């Protein structure tokens, strides 16, 4: 029995060029901002002071971003497609202007918070509008495009931020972000379908769930700033406890952030989200790769920075090939193989860490990093589509799509906190720190293979039951 599915071409996605540009642009601007701001903050602190509040820049931004991704469905219900994007780009533009004009660090923190709200909305809207604005056979291509923007942002952000920081020009960098976001906002009404929602349709805000997630995001973000290991573990544990409390509260509440299917027994959706979470958390190792390149490989900062971005480069490039998969059996294998390839790549890289490593050994890191990043790109577009297709109706499907951004953002925050913990476990030896980090995340990403297998088995069981017990032999 043929188990192939129709997958539209990149050229066909080009016929929706305007929509694709807005979806990709919204994600790219937010992704670039994360790493660009990290590169600029030391220069900003030297100019306006506020070193004691330095670490709160990331905490404020990530917490606001997580909250905004959870509100995407509510904003769509009230504003429609065009209005929602205008709100997202508008908030990001205003936040960037506030950052550029900040006379002191508290004002900069306000700007970062507003930026986070705009970036979270734009990212969540990207996934939601793939579901509603593109035909189903283009979901894989649209998901690949958006996912590639995360990788591209991780690559471009540090380079752009480093360029501005080199000349001590941190304010113009935020102006550039504001202009880019403003241009995207002007483009939105010309290309997006309106997606009208009835004014009478009042969607309640899940305040309890929001409070728990804000607490969880804040706890793990604070954990990433602490040097005391006991306190760091305590805050990570608190964050995990609040996430569990969020899940329990959502399951019992009539007003949810995640779709109903995520809490239904036998549903694949929770396992798909977990697999996405493990893949996204694995990207946290990028933060320390430039450090290892300089301290262990003797690389100059520019070359070490490129090595740090190699994971994202492999992620972005591999999706061009991965998104062309048509057979369901192949798609299932890619979803399982992706976390496995990432785990193996990180484990091999751990073995290759040496003090005063020779140049040939350091050069061998590069293909390993590219292959590890390819694991993310092989699986992520198909996991995104599985999440979008895991809900029972149009409204729930849109919510399932928007929730991908919430899962990605929360996983990134947890990954960053755990990465700092693992690096500190290996101190004072830099080799031990590198191996602790890479082997720890290899084990974490390997769990993604188990969750992917679980989701696939449930999907096959559901498909068999739907066909009255007929088994698809080609999909085994």
PDB file of N, CA and C in Angstrom, residues 110-168:
ATOM      1  N   UNK A 110      13.077  47.512  30.371  1.00  0.00           N
ATOM      2  CA  UNK A 110      11.696  47.703  29.896  1.00  0.00           C
ATOM      3  C   UNK A 110      11.620  47.456  28.400  1.00  0.00           C
ATOM      4  N   UNK A 111      12.574  48.021  27.662  1.00  0.00           N
ATOM      5  CA  UNK A 111      12.604  47.816  26.221  1.00  0.00           C
ATOM      6  C   UNK A 111      12.770  46.352  25.855  1.00  0.00           C
ATOM      7  N   UNK A 112      13.622  45.638  26.600  1.00  0.00           N
ATOM      8  CA  UNK A 112      13.811  44.213  26.326  1.00  0.00           C
ATOM      9  C   UNK A 112      12.533  43.422  26.587  1.00  0.00           C
ATOM     10  N   UNK A 113      11.789  43.807  27.613  1.00  0.00           N
ATOM     11  CA  UNK A 113      10.526  43.133  27.887  1.00  0.00           C
ATOM     12  C   UNK A 113       9.520  43.332  26.770  1.00  0.00           C
ATOM     13  N   UNK A 114       9.419  44.565  26.279  1.00  0.00           N
ATOM     14  CA  UNK A 114       8.492  44.851  25.178  1.00  0.00           C
ATOM     15  C   UNK A 114       8.950  44.131  23.904  1.00  0.00           C
ATOM     16  N   UNK A 115      10.255  44.112  23.671  1.00  0.00           N
ATOM     17  CA  UNK A 115      10.788  43.333  22.553  1.00  0.00           C
ATOM     18  C   UNK A 115      10.389  41.865  22.660  1.00  0.00           C
ATOM     19  N   UNK A 116      10.506  41.305  23.863  1.00  0.00           N
ATOM     20  CA  UNK A 116      10.158  39.907  24.076  1.00  0.00           C
ATOM     21  C   UNK A 116       8.710  39.622  23.759  1.00  0.00           C
ATOM     22  N   UNK A 117       7.811  40.529  24.138  1.00  0.00           N
ATOM     23  CA  UNK A 117       6.392  40.353  23.809  1.00  0.00           C
ATOM     24  C   UNK A 117       6.184  40.326  22.300  1.00  0.00           C
ATOM     25  N   UNK A 118       6.821  41.262  21.599  1.00  0.00           N
ATOM     26  CA  UNK A 118       6.675  41.306  20.146  1.00  0.00           C
ATOM     27  C   UNK A 118       7.276  40.094  19.468  1.00  0.00           C
ATOM     28  N   UNK A 119       8.469  39.679  19.920  1.00  0.00           N
ATOM     29  CA  UNK A 119       9.120  38.515  19.320  1.00  0.00           C
ATOM     30  C   UNK A 119       8.321  37.251  19.572  1.00  0.00           C
ATOM     31  N   UNK A 120       7.776  37.097  20.774  1.00  0.00           N
ATOM     32  CA  UNK A 120       6.971  35.920  21.086  1.00  0.00           C
ATOM     33  C   UNK A 120       5.720  35.830  20.236  1.00  0.00           C
ATOM     34  N   UNK A 121       5.044  36.963  20.071  1.00  0.00           N
ATOM     35  CA  UNK A 121       3.847  36.980  19.216  1.00  0.00           C
ATOM     36  C   UNK A 121       4.193  36.628  17.779  1.00  0.00           C
ATOM     37  N   UNK A 122       5.235  37.248  17.246  1.00  0.00           N
ATOM     38  CA  UNK A 122       5.601  37.010  15.845  1.00  0.00           C
ATOM     39  C   UNK A 122       6.006  35.555  15.606  1.00  0.00           C
ATOM     40  N   UNK A 123       6.714  34.979  16.569  1.00  0.00           N
ATOM     41  CA  UNK A 123       7.137  33.583  16.425  1.00  0.00           C
ATOM     42  C   UNK A 123       5.939  32.645  16.483  1.00  0.00           C
ATOM     43  N   UNK A 124       5.084  32.841  17.474  1.00  0.00           N
ATOM     44  CA  UNK A 124       3.902  31.994  17.582  1.00  0.00           C
ATOM     45  C   UNK A 124       2.965  32.151  16.398  1.00  0.00           C
ATOM     46  N   UNK A 125       2.827  33.370  15.911  1.00  0.00           N
ATOM     47  CA  UNK A 125       1.974  33.621  14.747  1.00  0.00           C
ATOM     48  C   UNK A 125       2.511  32.913  13.513  1.00  0.00           C
ATOM     49  N   UNK A 126       3.847  32.827  13.408  1.00  0.00           N
ATOM     50  CA  UNK A 126       4.434  32.140  12.266  1.00  0.00           C
ATOM     51  C   UNK A 126       3.932  30.717  12.153  1.00  0.00           C
ATOM     52  N   UNK A 127       3.967  29.975  13.269  1.00  0.00           N
ATOM     53  CA  UNK A 127       3.492  28.588  13.252  1.00  0.00           C
ATOM     54  C   UNK A 127       1.977  28.522  13.073  1.00  0.00           C
ATOM     55  N   UNK A 128       1.242  29.428  13.741  1.00  0.00           N
ATOM     56  CA  UNK A 128      -0.221  29.401  13.641  1.00  0.00           C
ATOM     57  C   UNK A 128      -0.688  29.670  12.213  1.00  0.00           C
ATOM     58  N   UNK A 129      -0.013  30.584  11.518  1.00  0.00           N
ATOM     59  CA  UNK A 129      -0.460  30.939  10.171  1.00  0.00           C
ATOM     60  C   UNK A 129      -0.004  29.946   9.116  1.00  0.00           C
ATOM     61  N   UNK A 130       1.010  29.153   9.398  1.00  0.00           N
ATOM     62  CA  UNK A 130       1.286  28.025   8.501  1.00  0.00           C
ATOM     63  C   UNK A 130       0.041  27.154   8.430  1.00  0.00           C
ATOM     64  N   UNK A 131      -0.563  26.940   9.599  1.00  0.00           N
ATOM     65  CA  UNK A 131      -1.746  26.088   9.682  1.00  0.00           C
ATOM     66  C   UNK A 131      -2.940  26.708   8.974  1.00  0.00           C
ATOM     67  N   UNK A 132      -3.122  28.014   9.098  1.00  0.00           N
ATOM     68  CA  UNK A 132      -4.347  28.634   8.594  1.00  0.00           C
ATOM     69  C   UNK A 132      -4.188  29.319   7.239  1.00  0.00           C
ATOM     70  N   UNK A 133      -2.966  29.758   6.885  1.00  0.00           N
ATOM     71  CA  UNK A 133      -2.800  30.553   5.670  1.00  0.00           C
ATOM     72  C   UNK A 133      -2.182  29.782   4.509  1.00  0.00           C
ATOM     73  N   UNK A 134      -1.646  28.592   4.785  1.00  0.00           N
ATOM     74  CA  UNK A 134      -1.051  27.787   3.720  1.00  0.00           C
ATOM     75  C   UNK A 134      -1.845  26.495   3.552  1.00  0.00           C
ATOM     76  N   UNK A 135      -1.961  25.970   2.324  1.00  0.00           N
ATOM     77  CA  UNK A 135      -2.605  24.666   2.134  1.00  0.00           C
ATOM     78  C   UNK A 135      -1.798  23.575   2.827  1.00  0.00           C
ATOM     79  N   UNK A 136      -2.468  22.505   3.204  1.00  0.00           N
ATOM     80  CA  UNK A 136      -1.832  21.483   4.032  1.00  0.00           C
ATOM     81  C   UNK A 136      -0.588  20.884   3.384  1.00  0.00           C
ATOM     82  N   UNK A 137      -0.590  20.726   2.062  1.00  0.00           N
ATOM     83  CA  UNK A 137       0.567  20.105   1.428  1.00  0.00           C
ATOM     84  C   UNK A 137       1.806  20.998   1.457  1.00  0.00           C
ATOM     85  N   UNK A 138       1.647  22.259   1.896  1.00  0.00           N
ATOM     86  CA  UNK A 138       2.798  23.153   2.039  1.00  0.00           C
ATOM     87  C   UNK A 138       3.219  23.339   3.496  1.00  0.00           C
ATOM     88  N   UNK A 139       2.574  22.632   4.406  1.00  0.00           N
ATOM     89  CA  UNK A 139       2.935  22.780   5.821  1.00  0.00           C
ATOM     90  C   UNK A 139       4.386  22.394   6.083  1.00  0.00           C
ATOM     91  N   UNK A 140       4.855  21.309   5.461  1.00  0.00           N
ATOM     92  CA  UNK A 140       6.232  20.879   5.700  1.00  0.00           C
ATOM     93  C   UNK A 140       7.208  21.938   5.215  1.00  0.00           C
ATOM     94  N   UNK A 141       6.954  22.487   4.006  1.00  0.00           N
ATOM     95  CA  UNK A 141       7.851  23.523   3.480  1.00  0.00           C
ATOM     96  C   UNK A 141       7.810  24.771   4.360  1.00  0.00           C
ATOM     97  N   UNK A 142       6.609  25.176   4.773  1.00  0.00           N
ATOM     98  CA  UNK A 142       6.495  26.349   5.629  1.00  0.00           C
ATOM     99  C   UNK A 142       7.183  26.152   6.965  1.00  0.00           C
ATOM    100  N   UNK A 143       7.018  24.954   7.544  1.00  0.00           N
ATOM    101  CA  UNK A 143       7.681  24.661   8.817  1.00  0.00           C
ATOM    102  C   UNK A 143       9.188  24.642   8.659  1.00  0.00           C
ATOM    103  N   UNK A 144       9.669  24.079   7.539  1.00  0.00           N
ATOM    104  CA  UNK A 144      11.111  24.059   7.281  1.00  0.00           C
ATOM    105  C   UNK A 144      11.649  25.479   7.149  1.00  0.00           C
ATOM    106  N   UNK A 145      10.890  26.347   6.475  1.00  0.00           N
ATOM    107  CA  UNK A 145      11.322  27.728   6.297  1.00  0.00           C
ATOM    108  C   UNK A 145      11.434  28.444   7.633  1.00  0.00           C
ATOM    109  N   UNK A 146      10.423  28.300   8.471  1.00  0.00           N
ATOM    110  CA  UNK A 146      10.438  28.970   9.770  1.00  0.00           C
ATOM    111  C   UNK A 146      11.543  28.405  10.657  1.00  0.00           C
ATOM    112  N   UNK A 147      11.659  27.077  10.683  1.00  0.00           N
ATOM    113  CA  UNK A 147      12.698  26.458  11.507  1.00  0.00           C
ATOM    114  C   UNK A 147      14.088  26.894  11.060  1.00  0.00           C
ATOM    115  N   UNK A 148      14.270  27.033   9.746  1.00  0.00           N
ATOM    116  CA  UNK A 148      15.555  27.496   9.228  1.00  0.00           C
ATOM    117  C   UNK A 148      15.863  28.914   9.691  1.00  0.00           C
ATOM    118  N   UNK A 149      14.828  29.723   9.907  1.00  0.00           N
ATOM    119  CA  UNK A 149      15.053  31.087  10.377  1.00  0.00           C
ATOM    120  C   UNK A 149      15.651  31.116  11.779  1.00  0.00           C
ATOM    121  N   UNK A 150      15.269  30.146  12.621  1.00  0.00           N
ATOM    122  CA  UNK A 150      15.901  30.064  13.933  1.00  0.00           C
ATOM    123  C   UNK A 150      17.394  29.804  13.777  1.00  0.00           C
ATOM    124  N   UNK A 151      17.739  28.839  12.921  1.00  0.00           N
ATOM    125  CA  UNK A 151      19.147  28.544  12.689  1.00  0.00           C
ATOM    126  C   UNK A 151      19.889  29.705  12.081  1.00  0.00           C
ATOM    127  N   UNK A 152      19.259  30.378  11.107  1.00  0.00           N
ATOM    128  CA  UNK A 152      19.897  31.522  10.463  1.00  0.00           C
ATOM    129  C   UNK A 152      20.085  32.664  11.450  1.00  0.00           C
ATOM    130  N   UNK A 153      19.097  32.875  12.317  1.00  0.00           N
ATOM    131  CA  UNK A 153      19.218  33.924  13.328  1.00  0.00           C
ATOM    132  C   UNK A 153      20.359  33.659  14.288  1.00  0.00           C
ATOM    133  N   UNK A 154      20.543  32.381  14.660  1.00  0.00           N
ATOM    134  CA  UNK A 154      21.655  32.016  15.533  1.00  0.00           C
ATOM    135  C   UNK A 154      23.002  32.261  14.862  1.00  0.00           C
ATOM    136  N   UNK A 155      23.002  32.236  13.532  1.00  0.00           N
ATOM    137  CA  UNK A 155      24.235  32.446  12.768  1.00  0.00           C
ATOM    138  C   UNK A 155      24.497  33.942  12.546  1.00  0.00           C
ATOM    139  N   UNK A 156      23.445  34.673  12.159  1.00  0.00           N
ATOM    140  CA  UNK A 156      23.595  36.087  11.797  1.00  0.00           C
ATOM    141  C   UNK A 156      23.692  36.977  13.034  1.00  0.00           C
ATOM    142  N   UNK A 157      22.925  36.664  14.081  1.00  0.00           N
ATOM    143  CA  UNK A 157      22.865  37.526  15.255  1.00  0.00           C
ATOM    144  C   UNK A 157      24.210  37.841  15.873  1.00  0.00           C
ATOM    145  N   UNK A 158      25.028  36.810  16.211  1.00  0.00           N
ATOM    146  CA  UNK A 158      26.332  37.110  16.817  1.00  0.00           C
ATOM    147  C   UNK A 158      27.253  37.887  15.885  1.00  0.00           C
ATOM    148  N   UNK A 159      27.196  37.554  14.580  1.00  0.00           N
ATOM    149  CA  UNK A 159      28.070  38.261  13.627  1.00  0.00           C
ATOM    150  C   UNK A 159      27.695  39.736  13.549  1.00  0.00           C
ATOM    151  N   UNK A 160      26.401  40.025  13.441  1.00  0.00           N
ATOM    152  CA  UNK A 160      25.942  41.408  13.346  1.00  0.00           C
ATOM    153  C   UNK A 160      26.208  42.162  14.648  1.00  0.00           C
ATOM    154  N   UNK A 161      25.906  41.500  15.774  1.00  0.00           N
ATOM    155  CA  UNK A 161      26.157  42.139  17.067  1.00  0.00           C
ATOM    156  C   UNK A 161      27.631  42.416  17.287  1.00  0.00           C
ATOM    157  N   UNK A 162      28.480  41.444  16.898  1.00  0.00           N
ATOM    158  CA  UNK A 162      29.922  41.653  17.047  1.00  0.00           C
ATOM    159  C   UNK A 162      30.428  42.800  16.200  1.00  0.00           C
ATOM    160  N   UNK A 163      29.838  42.959  15.000  1.00  0.00           N
ATOM    161  CA  UNK A 163      30.251  44.051  14.120  1.00  0.00           C
ATOM    162  C   UNK A 163      29.932  45.404  14.739  1.00  0.00           C
ATOM    163  N   UNK A 164      28.720  45.559  15.273  1.00  0.00           N
ATOM    164  CA  UNK A 164      28.355  46.828  15.909  1.00  0.00           C
ATOM    165  C   UNK A 164      29.167  47.053  17.179  1.00  0.00           C
ATOM    166  N   UNK A 165      29.372  45.975  17.956  1.00  0.00           N
ATOM    167  CA  UNK A 165      30.125  46.122  19.205  1.00  0.00           C
ATOM    168  C   UNK A 165      31.574  46.506  18.935  1.00  0.00           C
ATOM    169  N   UNK A 166      32.114  46.036  17.814  1.00  0.00           N
ATOM    170  CA  UNK A 166      33.498  46.344  17.458  1.00  0.00           C
ATOM    171  C   UNK A 166      33.719  47.848  17.384  1.00  0.00           C
ATOM    172  N   UNK A 167      32.688  48.577  16.943  1.00  0.00           N
ATOM    173  CA  UNK A 167      32.793  50.034  16.814  1.00  0.00           C
ATOM    174  C   UNK A 167      32.098  50.769  17.958  1.00  0.00           C
ATOM    175  N   UNK A 168      31.704  50.010  18.999  1.00  0.00           N
ATOM    176  CA  UNK A 168      31.059  50.631  20.147  1.00  0.00           C
ATOM    177  C   UNK A 168      29.709  51.236  19.835  1.00  0.00           C
TER     178      UNK A 168
END
